[in-house]
Amino acid sequence: PVWRRPSQRVCGLEIIPLAELQRPRIDVTARISGLFRDAVPNAIRWVDQAVRMVRDLDESDEENYVRKHVLSDTAWLKEQGETQESAWERASVRIFGDPPGVYGAGVADLLESKAWETLDDLAAVYTRFSGTAYGGDGMARAYDPEVFQRRMAGLDVTVKNEDTRETHMFSSDDYNAYHGGMIATVRALTGKAPRSYTGDSSDRQRIVLRSVAEEAARLFRGEAMNPKFIEGMKKHGYKGASDLANYLAHSYQWDATSAVMKDWMYEGYARKYVLDAGMQEWMQEVNPWALHRMAETLLEAQQRGLWNASQETLDELRSLYLSIEGDLEERAEG
């Protein structure tokens, strides 16, 4: 990017020579959100322009992966009867997102509804919500699932950056819907997981990159199991219990898309959030629905083969789940 000083706004783009870059030009596909689409179309323009500038360079396949893939995808599309011009344009798209007027990635709602069986189901929904191609004018071109899935199948690495410590991957199901959905789609299409990372640029003088699994374990140890965090949440009564249930639900959802949870982590949630006598008593008082949801989430993780739980823990969870369900039915009946 060429920066206009002192405003620090981007006013143009320039090509970095390969001698200075000292590596091949990497091919990147961007999945933008509906909010990004609506709020910063100028950024879409710059990314699209950058792709086209690099695509048109007279460089070898070993030096320029963008050009290499555009050429190969153009040939693939022409084999299907596409014209040269149309194939060239479709093969050059690197920005995908929601259809116009639509927000989200669909994966969170699907996981919450339990109406899925395999990664293929998650990939199908992610593709439907993400497969709309966007051009340099910031406007949607067309829903192009074939090209989108070809881009996903070619991914070796996925990354989502966070520039604040106020939220993180367990704070909301959006993080998993967008990034986890992409990981699940790659896994479904290729049969293997991409290398997946989360960036932390909250301190721009000390940018940190961790794998998604490392970040999940860090948050689990440092926050989810932290007594100070739990006690702080308990001060918020009904809402605190609800947020703890969400924390567990988001952890499970990340596991469903990206296989980030270990048995000991599920066991930790079970013992500290659900089966602990003090937590049970507090939740029964302020929000029994949250306790019911947590027990249900843990049982679903076990049923789907994500958690190899001990028989003792399973028996305790099932007994608690049935007990709470009976109490909630009585409440509903007045």
mmCIF file of C-alpha atoms in Angstrom:
data_model
loop_
_atom_site.group_PDB
_atom_site.id
_atom_site.type_symbol
_atom_site.label_atom_id
_atom_site.label_comp_id
_atom_site.label_asym_id
_atom_site.label_seq_id
_atom_site.Cartn_x
_atom_site.Cartn_y
_atom_site.Cartn_z
ATOM 1 C CA PRO A 1 0.000 0.000 0.000
ATOM 2 C CA VAL A 2 1.009 3.580 -0.680
ATOM 3 C CA TRP A 3 0.156 5.741 2.338
ATOM 4 C CA ARG A 4 -0.931 9.369 2.218
ATOM 5 C CA ARG A 5 0.724 11.262 5.046
ATOM 6 C CA PRO A 6 -0.123 12.462 7.613
ATOM 7 C CA SER A 7 -3.644 10.943 7.359
ATOM 8 C CA GLN A 8 -2.260 7.405 6.911
ATOM 9 C CA ARG A 9 -4.934 6.617 4.340
ATOM 10 C CA VAL A 10 -4.133 4.282 1.490
ATOM 11 C CA CYS A 11 -3.949 6.195 -1.782
ATOM 12 C CA GLY A 12 -2.467 3.567 -4.084
ATOM 13 C CA LEU A 13 -0.642 0.260 -4.485
ATOM 14 C CA GLU A 14 2.822 -0.618 -5.659
ATOM 15 C CA ILE A 15 4.408 -3.942 -6.565
ATOM 16 C CA ILE A 16 7.208 -5.183 -4.299
ATOM 17 C CA PRO A 17 10.001 -6.553 -6.539
ATOM 18 C CA LEU A 18 10.754 -10.246 -6.070
ATOM 19 C CA ALA A 19 14.370 -9.392 -5.253
ATOM 20 C CA GLU A 20 13.128 -7.391 -2.283
ATOM 21 C CA LEU A 21 10.317 -9.795 -1.369
ATOM 22 C CA GLN A 22 12.697 -12.774 -1.352
ATOM 23 C CA ARG A 23 9.875 -15.325 -1.564
ATOM 24 C CA PRO A 24 7.119 -16.310 -4.018
ATOM 25 C CA ARG A 25 3.968 -14.181 -4.187
ATOM 26 C CA ILE A 26 1.394 -15.970 -2.022
ATOM 27 C CA ASP A 27 -2.168 -16.542 -3.233
ATOM 28 C CA VAL A 28 -4.709 -15.383 -0.634
ATOM 29 C CA THR A 29 -8.500 -15.764 -0.599
ATOM 30 C CA ALA A 30 -10.504 -13.408 1.622
ATOM 31 C CA ARG A 31 -13.863 -14.249 3.205
ATOM 32 C CA ILE A 32 -15.381 -10.892 4.164
ATOM 33 C CA SER A 33 -18.291 -10.345 6.533
ATOM 34 C CA GLY A 34 -21.530 -8.598 5.653
ATOM 35 C CA LEU A 35 -20.518 -5.699 7.888
ATOM 36 C CA PHE A 36 -17.156 -5.429 6.133
ATOM 37 C CA ARG A 37 -18.963 -5.452 2.783
ATOM 38 C CA ASP A 38 -21.271 -2.614 3.819
ATOM 39 C CA ALA A 39 -18.830 -0.466 5.805
ATOM 40 C CA VAL A 40 -15.512 -0.574 3.940
ATOM 41 C CA PRO A 41 -16.043 -1.270 0.220
ATOM 42 C CA ASN A 42 -12.905 0.751 -0.492
ATOM 43 C CA ALA A 43 -10.823 -2.003 1.158
ATOM 44 C CA ILE A 44 -12.426 -4.554 -1.182
ATOM 45 C CA ARG A 45 -11.350 -2.362 -4.086
ATOM 46 C CA TRP A 46 -7.717 -2.288 -2.959
ATOM 47 C CA VAL A 47 -7.534 -6.052 -2.418
ATOM 48 C CA ASP A 48 -9.111 -6.762 -5.801
ATOM 49 C CA GLN A 49 -6.750 -4.321 -7.480
ATOM 50 C CA ALA A 50 -3.747 -5.918 -5.791
ATOM 51 C CA VAL A 51 -4.789 -9.363 -7.042
ATOM 52 C CA ARG A 52 -5.107 -8.091 -10.608
ATOM 53 C CA MET A 53 -1.785 -6.253 -10.513
ATOM 54 C CA VAL A 54 0.027 -9.391 -9.357
ATOM 55 C CA ARG A 55 -1.964 -11.646 -11.686
ATOM 56 C CA ASP A 56 -0.772 -9.680 -14.735
ATOM 57 C CA LEU A 57 2.949 -9.769 -13.901
ATOM 58 C CA ASP A 58 5.269 -11.607 -16.277
ATOM 59 C CA GLU A 59 6.597 -14.035 -13.679
ATOM 60 C CA SER A 60 6.983 -17.808 -13.486
ATOM 61 C CA ASP A 61 4.659 -20.194 -11.655
ATOM 62 C CA GLU A 62 7.338 -20.765 -9.007
ATOM 63 C CA GLU A 63 7.563 -17.008 -8.340
ATOM 64 C CA ASN A 64 3.897 -16.012 -8.565
ATOM 65 C CA TYR A 65 1.281 -18.383 -7.152
ATOM 66 C CA VAL A 66 -1.540 -15.933 -7.860
ATOM 67 C CA ARG A 67 -0.862 -15.978 -11.593
ATOM 68 C CA LYS A 68 -0.224 -19.733 -11.511
ATOM 69 C CA HIS A 69 -3.622 -20.456 -9.974
ATOM 70 C CA VAL A 70 -5.535 -17.974 -12.125
ATOM 71 C CA LEU A 71 -4.107 -19.630 -15.236
ATOM 72 C CA SER A 72 -4.902 -23.149 -14.032
ATOM 73 C CA ASP A 73 -8.438 -22.186 -12.911
ATOM 74 C CA THR A 74 -9.060 -20.451 -16.235
ATOM 75 C CA ALA A 75 -8.121 -23.634 -18.091
ATOM 76 C CA TRP A 76 -10.375 -25.665 -15.728
ATOM 77 C CA LEU A 77 -13.343 -23.363 -16.398
ATOM 78 C CA LYS A 78 -12.782 -23.395 -20.172
ATOM 79 C CA GLU A 79 -12.907 -27.189 -20.098
ATOM 80 C CA GLN A 80 -16.431 -26.799 -18.708
ATOM 81 C CA GLY A 81 -17.487 -24.640 -21.645
ATOM 82 C CA GLU A 82 -16.741 -21.172 -20.233
ATOM 83 C CA THR A 83 -15.478 -18.479 -22.628
ATOM 84 C CA GLN A 84 -11.913 -17.216 -22.205
ATOM 85 C CA GLU A 85 -13.047 -13.808 -20.937
ATOM 86 C CA SER A 86 -15.582 -15.160 -18.465
ATOM 87 C CA ALA A 87 -13.207 -17.894 -17.236
ATOM 88 C CA TRP A 88 -10.406 -15.360 -16.720
ATOM 89 C CA GLU A 89 -12.655 -13.121 -14.624
ATOM 90 C CA ARG A 90 -14.108 -15.921 -12.485
ATOM 91 C CA ALA A 91 -10.652 -17.404 -11.931
ATOM 92 C CA SER A 92 -9.356 -14.021 -10.735
ATOM 93 C CA VAL A 93 -11.858 -13.582 -7.895
ATOM 94 C CA ARG A 94 -10.239 -13.701 -4.453
ATOM 95 C CA ILE A 95 -12.938 -11.992 -2.354
ATOM 96 C CA PHE A 96 -16.023 -13.907 -1.246
ATOM 97 C CA GLY A 97 -18.776 -13.175 1.249
ATOM 98 C CA ASP A 98 -22.473 -13.198 2.034
ATOM 99 C CA PRO A 99 -25.105 -12.541 -0.610
ATOM 100 C CA PRO A 100 -26.340 -8.910 -0.670
ATOM 101 C CA GLY A 101 -28.387 -8.103 2.421
ATOM 102 C CA VAL A 102 -27.292 -11.265 4.237
ATOM 103 C CA TYR A 103 -25.082 -11.479 7.326
ATOM 104 C CA GLY A 104 -23.308 -14.304 9.125
ATOM 105 C CA ALA A 105 -21.881 -17.611 7.974
ATOM 106 C CA GLY A 106 -24.746 -19.952 8.865
ATOM 107 C CA VAL A 107 -22.547 -22.412 10.743
ATOM 108 C CA ALA A 108 -23.417 -21.168 14.244
ATOM 109 C CA ASP A 109 -27.144 -21.618 13.702
ATOM 110 C CA LEU A 110 -26.622 -25.074 12.212
ATOM 111 C CA LEU A 111 -24.503 -26.225 15.147
ATOM 112 C CA GLU A 112 -26.942 -24.785 17.678
ATOM 113 C CA SER A 113 -29.875 -26.513 15.964
ATOM 114 C CA LYS A 114 -28.058 -29.885 16.043
ATOM 115 C CA ALA A 115 -29.377 -30.487 12.508
ATOM 116 C CA TRP A 116 -26.054 -31.709 11.115
ATOM 117 C CA GLU A 117 -24.249 -35.005 10.910
ATOM 118 C CA THR A 118 -20.906 -34.579 9.149
ATOM 119 C CA LEU A 119 -18.395 -31.939 8.099
ATOM 120 C CA ASP A 120 -20.020 -32.033 4.675
ATOM 121 C CA ASP A 121 -23.163 -30.504 6.198
ATOM 122 C CA LEU A 122 -21.150 -27.681 7.751
ATOM 123 C CA ALA A 123 -19.274 -27.115 4.493
ATOM 124 C CA ALA A 124 -22.510 -26.952 2.487
ATOM 125 C CA VAL A 125 -23.967 -24.250 4.737
ATOM 126 C CA TYR A 126 -20.687 -22.315 4.862
ATOM 127 C CA THR A 127 -20.493 -22.386 1.064
ATOM 128 C CA ARG A 128 -24.071 -21.128 0.701
ATOM 129 C CA PHE A 129 -23.406 -18.193 3.001
ATOM 130 C CA SER A 130 -19.879 -17.482 1.728
ATOM 131 C CA GLY A 131 -19.799 -18.330 -1.952
ATOM 132 C CA THR A 132 -20.812 -14.955 -3.408
ATOM 133 C CA ALA A 133 -17.984 -13.398 -5.411
ATOM 134 C CA TYR A 134 -17.193 -9.696 -4.987
ATOM 135 C CA GLY A 135 -15.456 -7.374 -7.417
ATOM 136 C CA GLY A 136 -13.380 -4.242 -7.131
ATOM 137 C CA ASP A 137 -16.448 -2.021 -6.965
ATOM 138 C CA GLY A 138 -17.426 -3.657 -3.681
ATOM 139 C CA MET A 139 -20.577 -5.100 -5.249
ATOM 140 C CA ALA A 140 -21.592 -8.735 -5.456
ATOM 141 C CA ARG A 141 -21.019 -10.353 -8.817
ATOM 142 C CA ALA A 142 -22.694 -13.725 -8.523
ATOM 143 C CA TYR A 143 -23.076 -16.758 -6.309
ATOM 144 C CA ASP A 144 -20.220 -18.963 -7.502
ATOM 145 C CA PRO A 145 -20.002 -22.069 -5.281
ATOM 146 C CA GLU A 146 -17.843 -24.036 -7.717
ATOM 147 C CA VAL A 147 -15.050 -21.458 -7.780
ATOM 148 C CA PHE A 148 -15.409 -20.787 -4.044
ATOM 149 C CA GLN A 149 -15.028 -24.451 -3.161
ATOM 150 C CA ARG A 150 -12.062 -24.759 -5.520
ATOM 151 C CA ARG A 151 -10.443 -21.884 -3.621
ATOM 152 C CA MET A 152 -11.226 -23.531 -0.281
ATOM 153 C CA ALA A 153 -9.857 -26.886 -1.441
ATOM 154 C CA GLY A 154 -6.577 -25.179 -2.323
ATOM 155 C CA LEU A 155 -6.016 -23.575 1.075
ATOM 156 C CA ASP A 156 -2.967 -24.675 3.046
ATOM 157 C CA VAL A 157 -3.294 -22.054 5.802
ATOM 158 C CA THR A 158 -6.193 -20.137 7.375
ATOM 159 C CA VAL A 159 -5.815 -17.103 9.626
ATOM 160 C CA LYS A 160 -8.064 -14.609 11.404
ATOM 161 C CA ASN A 161 -6.561 -11.628 13.182
ATOM 162 C CA GLU A 162 -7.882 -9.947 16.335
ATOM 163 C CA ASP A 163 -6.833 -6.431 17.237
ATOM 164 C CA THR A 164 -8.375 -6.260 20.705
ATOM 165 C CA ARG A 165 -8.200 -8.234 23.931
ATOM 166 C CA GLU A 166 -11.814 -7.394 24.752
ATOM 167 C CA THR A 167 -13.114 -10.427 22.824
ATOM 168 C CA HIS A 168 -11.686 -13.692 21.567
ATOM 169 C CA MET A 169 -12.603 -16.957 19.836
ATOM 170 C CA PHE A 170 -14.722 -18.227 22.755
ATOM 171 C CA SER A 171 -16.564 -14.930 23.301
ATOM 172 C CA SER A 172 -19.028 -15.335 20.440
ATOM 173 C CA ASP A 173 -20.112 -18.021 17.998
ATOM 174 C CA ASP A 174 -19.277 -15.633 15.124
ATOM 175 C CA TYR A 175 -15.568 -16.424 15.426
ATOM 176 C CA ASN A 176 -16.176 -20.112 14.847
ATOM 177 C CA ALA A 177 -18.851 -19.513 12.216
ATOM 178 C CA TYR A 178 -16.470 -17.535 10.014
ATOM 179 C CA HIS A 179 -13.046 -19.022 10.725
ATOM 180 C CA GLY A 180 -14.109 -22.414 12.044
ATOM 181 C CA GLY A 181 -16.549 -22.745 9.152
ATOM 182 C CA MET A 182 -13.699 -22.179 6.725
ATOM 183 C CA ILE A 183 -11.578 -24.817 8.460
ATOM 184 C CA ALA A 184 -14.474 -27.291 8.388
ATOM 185 C CA THR A 185 -15.001 -26.620 4.677
ATOM 186 C CA VAL A 186 -11.340 -27.273 3.874
ATOM 187 C CA ARG A 187 -11.456 -30.465 5.966
ATOM 188 C CA ALA A 188 -14.605 -31.633 4.178
ATOM 189 C CA LEU A 189 -13.248 -30.918 0.693
ATOM 190 C CA THR A 190 -9.707 -32.235 1.141
ATOM 191 C CA GLY A 191 -9.924 -34.765 3.960
ATOM 192 C CA LYS A 192 -7.250 -32.969 5.971
ATOM 193 C CA ALA A 193 -7.102 -29.909 8.194
ATOM 194 C CA PRO A 194 -5.266 -26.768 7.064
ATOM 195 C CA ARG A 195 -2.741 -25.113 9.335
ATOM 196 C CA SER A 196 -4.916 -22.586 11.154
ATOM 197 C CA TYR A 197 -3.820 -19.543 13.109
ATOM 198 C CA THR A 198 -5.232 -16.667 15.110
ATOM 199 C CA GLY A 199 -3.360 -13.375 15.114
ATOM 200 C CA ASP A 200 -3.161 -10.999 18.073
ATOM 201 C CA SER A 201 -2.318 -7.425 17.060
ATOM 202 C CA SER A 202 -3.797 -5.774 20.159
ATOM 203 C CA ASP A 203 -0.253 -4.540 20.837
ATOM 204 C CA ARG A 204 1.148 -3.542 17.466
ATOM 205 C CA GLN A 205 4.643 -3.460 18.885
ATOM 206 C CA ARG A 206 4.338 -7.125 19.814
ATOM 207 C CA ILE A 207 2.199 -9.015 17.319
ATOM 208 C CA VAL A 208 1.644 -12.667 18.268
ATOM 209 C CA LEU A 209 0.575 -15.558 16.068
ATOM 210 C CA ARG A 210 -0.728 -18.773 17.614
ATOM 211 C CA SER A 211 -2.328 -21.868 16.153
ATOM 212 C CA VAL A 212 -6.075 -22.117 16.745
ATOM 213 C CA ALA A 213 -5.494 -25.153 18.978
ATOM 214 C CA GLU A 214 -2.852 -23.277 21.005
ATOM 215 C CA GLU A 215 -5.159 -20.294 21.424
ATOM 216 C CA ALA A 216 -8.031 -22.532 22.526
ATOM 217 C CA ALA A 217 -5.849 -24.203 25.168
ATOM 218 C CA ARG A 218 -4.506 -20.820 26.323
ATOM 219 C CA LEU A 219 -8.003 -19.404 26.793
ATOM 220 C CA PHE A 220 -9.210 -22.570 28.481
ATOM 221 C CA ARG A 221 -6.411 -22.543 31.047
ATOM 222 C CA GLY A 222 -6.141 -18.796 31.531
ATOM 223 C CA GLU A 223 -9.798 -17.850 31.530
ATOM 224 C CA ALA A 224 -12.356 -20.655 31.428
ATOM 225 C CA MET A 225 -10.781 -22.555 34.348
ATOM 226 C CA ASN A 226 -9.567 -19.461 36.180
ATOM 227 C CA PRO A 227 -11.353 -19.201 39.575
ATOM 228 C CA LYS A 228 -11.210 -15.395 39.401
ATOM 229 C CA PHE A 229 -12.974 -15.454 36.031
ATOM 230 C CA ILE A 230 -15.665 -17.808 37.288
ATOM 231 C CA GLU A 231 -16.235 -15.801 40.471
ATOM 232 C CA GLY A 232 -16.437 -12.630 38.418
ATOM 233 C CA MET A 233 -19.097 -14.172 36.180
ATOM 234 C CA LYS A 234 -21.082 -15.300 39.214
ATOM 235 C CA LYS A 235 -21.478 -11.671 40.284
ATOM 236 C CA HIS A 236 -23.692 -11.165 37.224
ATOM 237 C CA GLY A 237 -26.284 -13.751 38.229
ATOM 238 C CA TYR A 238 -28.526 -14.912 35.406
ATOM 239 C CA LYS A 239 -26.366 -13.275 32.708
ATOM 240 C CA GLY A 240 -23.146 -14.661 34.174
ATOM 241 C CA ALA A 241 -24.517 -18.201 34.146
ATOM 242 C CA SER A 242 -25.722 -17.714 30.578
ATOM 243 C CA ASP A 243 -22.274 -16.484 29.504
ATOM 244 C CA LEU A 244 -20.575 -19.484 31.118
ATOM 245 C CA ALA A 245 -22.925 -21.771 29.188
ATOM 246 C CA ASN A 246 -22.061 -19.874 26.007
ATOM 247 C CA TYR A 247 -18.355 -20.265 26.743
ATOM 248 C CA LEU A 248 -18.749 -24.030 26.876
ATOM 249 C CA ALA A 249 -21.020 -24.064 23.811
ATOM 250 C CA HIS A 250 -18.532 -22.040 21.759
ATOM 251 C CA SER A 251 -15.694 -24.351 22.822
ATOM 252 C CA TYR A 252 -17.715 -27.360 21.656
ATOM 253 C CA GLN A 253 -18.616 -25.631 18.373
ATOM 254 C CA TRP A 254 -14.958 -24.911 17.670
ATOM 255 C CA ASP A 255 -14.242 -28.576 18.293
ATOM 256 C CA ALA A 256 -16.948 -29.574 15.819
ATOM 257 C CA THR A 257 -15.382 -27.495 13.038
ATOM 258 C CA SER A 258 -11.706 -27.513 13.930
ATOM 259 C CA ALA A 259 -10.954 -30.311 16.431
ATOM 260 C CA VAL A 260 -9.390 -28.030 19.048
ATOM 261 C CA MET A 261 -10.676 -29.625 22.269
ATOM 262 C CA LYS A 262 -9.030 -32.454 24.202
ATOM 263 C CA ASP A 263 -10.706 -34.926 26.549
ATOM 264 C CA TRP A 264 -9.151 -33.280 29.612
ATOM 265 C CA MET A 265 -10.642 -29.925 28.565
ATOM 266 C CA TYR A 266 -14.158 -31.353 28.348
ATOM 267 C CA GLU A 267 -13.561 -33.078 31.671
ATOM 268 C CA GLY A 268 -12.539 -29.734 33.149
ATOM 269 C CA TYR A 269 -15.760 -28.107 31.968
ATOM 270 C CA ALA A 270 -17.797 -31.004 33.325
ATOM 271 C CA ARG A 271 -16.172 -31.012 36.744
ATOM 272 C CA LYS A 272 -15.879 -27.263 37.312
ATOM 273 C CA TYR A 273 -18.957 -25.872 35.500
ATOM 274 C CA VAL A 274 -21.571 -28.618 35.802
ATOM 275 C CA LEU A 275 -20.829 -31.262 38.420
ATOM 276 C CA ASP A 276 -19.364 -29.008 41.103
ATOM 277 C CA ALA A 277 -21.870 -28.857 43.981
ATOM 278 C CA GLY A 278 -21.361 -25.143 44.601
ATOM 279 C CA MET A 279 -21.824 -24.248 40.908
ATOM 280 C CA GLN A 280 -24.919 -26.420 40.709
ATOM 281 C CA GLU A 281 -26.480 -24.736 43.701
ATOM 282 C CA TRP A 282 -25.731 -21.259 42.341
ATOM 283 C CA MET A 283 -27.017 -22.040 38.843
ATOM 284 C CA GLN A 284 -30.145 -23.740 40.132
ATOM 285 C CA GLU A 285 -30.883 -20.488 41.931
ATOM 286 C CA VAL A 286 -30.020 -17.911 39.236
ATOM 287 C CA ASN A 287 -30.367 -19.743 35.897
ATOM 288 C CA PRO A 288 -31.158 -23.487 35.784
ATOM 289 C CA TRP A 289 -31.592 -23.253 31.998
ATOM 290 C CA ALA A 290 -27.868 -22.488 31.674
ATOM 291 C CA LEU A 291 -26.987 -25.569 33.726
ATOM 292 C CA HIS A 292 -29.324 -27.663 31.570
ATOM 293 C CA ARG A 293 -27.698 -26.326 28.408
ATOM 294 C CA MET A 294 -24.184 -27.098 29.649
ATOM 295 C CA ALA A 295 -25.068 -30.670 30.544
ATOM 296 C CA GLU A 296 -26.736 -31.052 27.149
ATOM 297 C CA THR A 297 -23.690 -29.640 25.316
ATOM 298 C CA LEU A 298 -21.310 -32.014 27.068
ATOM 299 C CA LEU A 299 -23.540 -34.998 26.347
ATOM 300 C CA GLU A 300 -23.767 -33.998 22.682
ATOM 301 C CA ALA A 301 -19.967 -33.752 22.469
ATOM 302 C CA GLN A 302 -19.747 -37.302 23.783
ATOM 303 C CA GLN A 303 -22.491 -38.598 21.490
ATOM 304 C CA ARG A 304 -20.778 -37.137 18.422
ATOM 305 C CA GLY A 305 -17.471 -38.741 19.321
ATOM 306 C CA LEU A 306 -15.689 -35.493 20.120
ATOM 307 C CA TRP A 307 -15.182 -36.383 23.781
ATOM 308 C CA ASN A 308 -14.155 -39.776 25.133
ATOM 309 C CA ALA A 309 -15.750 -39.285 28.542
ATOM 310 C CA SER A 310 -15.403 -41.678 31.459
ATOM 311 C CA GLN A 311 -18.462 -43.749 32.316
ATOM 312 C CA GLU A 312 -18.590 -42.182 35.769
ATOM 313 C CA THR A 313 -18.725 -38.664 34.368
ATOM 314 C CA LEU A 314 -21.338 -39.650 31.792
ATOM 315 C CA ASP A 315 -23.568 -41.220 34.407
ATOM 316 C CA GLU A 316 -23.374 -38.090 36.564
ATOM 317 C CA LEU A 317 -24.159 -35.825 33.609
ATOM 318 C CA ARG A 318 -27.114 -37.917 32.453
ATOM 319 C CA SER A 319 -28.568 -38.044 35.934
ATOM 320 C CA LEU A 320 -28.181 -34.290 36.364
ATOM 321 C CA TYR A 321 -29.616 -33.565 32.905
ATOM 322 C CA LEU A 322 -32.756 -35.618 33.559
ATOM 323 C CA SER A 323 -33.177 -34.068 36.995
ATOM 324 C CA ILE A 324 -32.941 -30.509 35.650
ATOM 325 C CA GLU A 325 -35.267 -31.328 32.770
ATOM 326 C CA GLY A 326 -37.886 -32.520 35.223
ATOM 327 C CA ASP A 327 -37.511 -29.356 37.313
ATOM 328 C CA LEU A 328 -37.834 -27.129 34.267
ATOM 329 C CA GLU A 329 -40.982 -28.949 33.120
ATOM 330 C CA GLU A 330 -42.525 -28.361 36.530
ATOM 331 C CA ARG A 331 -41.666 -24.670 36.306
ATOM 332 C CA ALA A 332 -43.205 -24.457 32.840
ATOM 333 C CA GLU A 333 -46.414 -26.058 34.090
ATOM 334 C CA GLY A 334 -46.615 -23.497 36.877
#
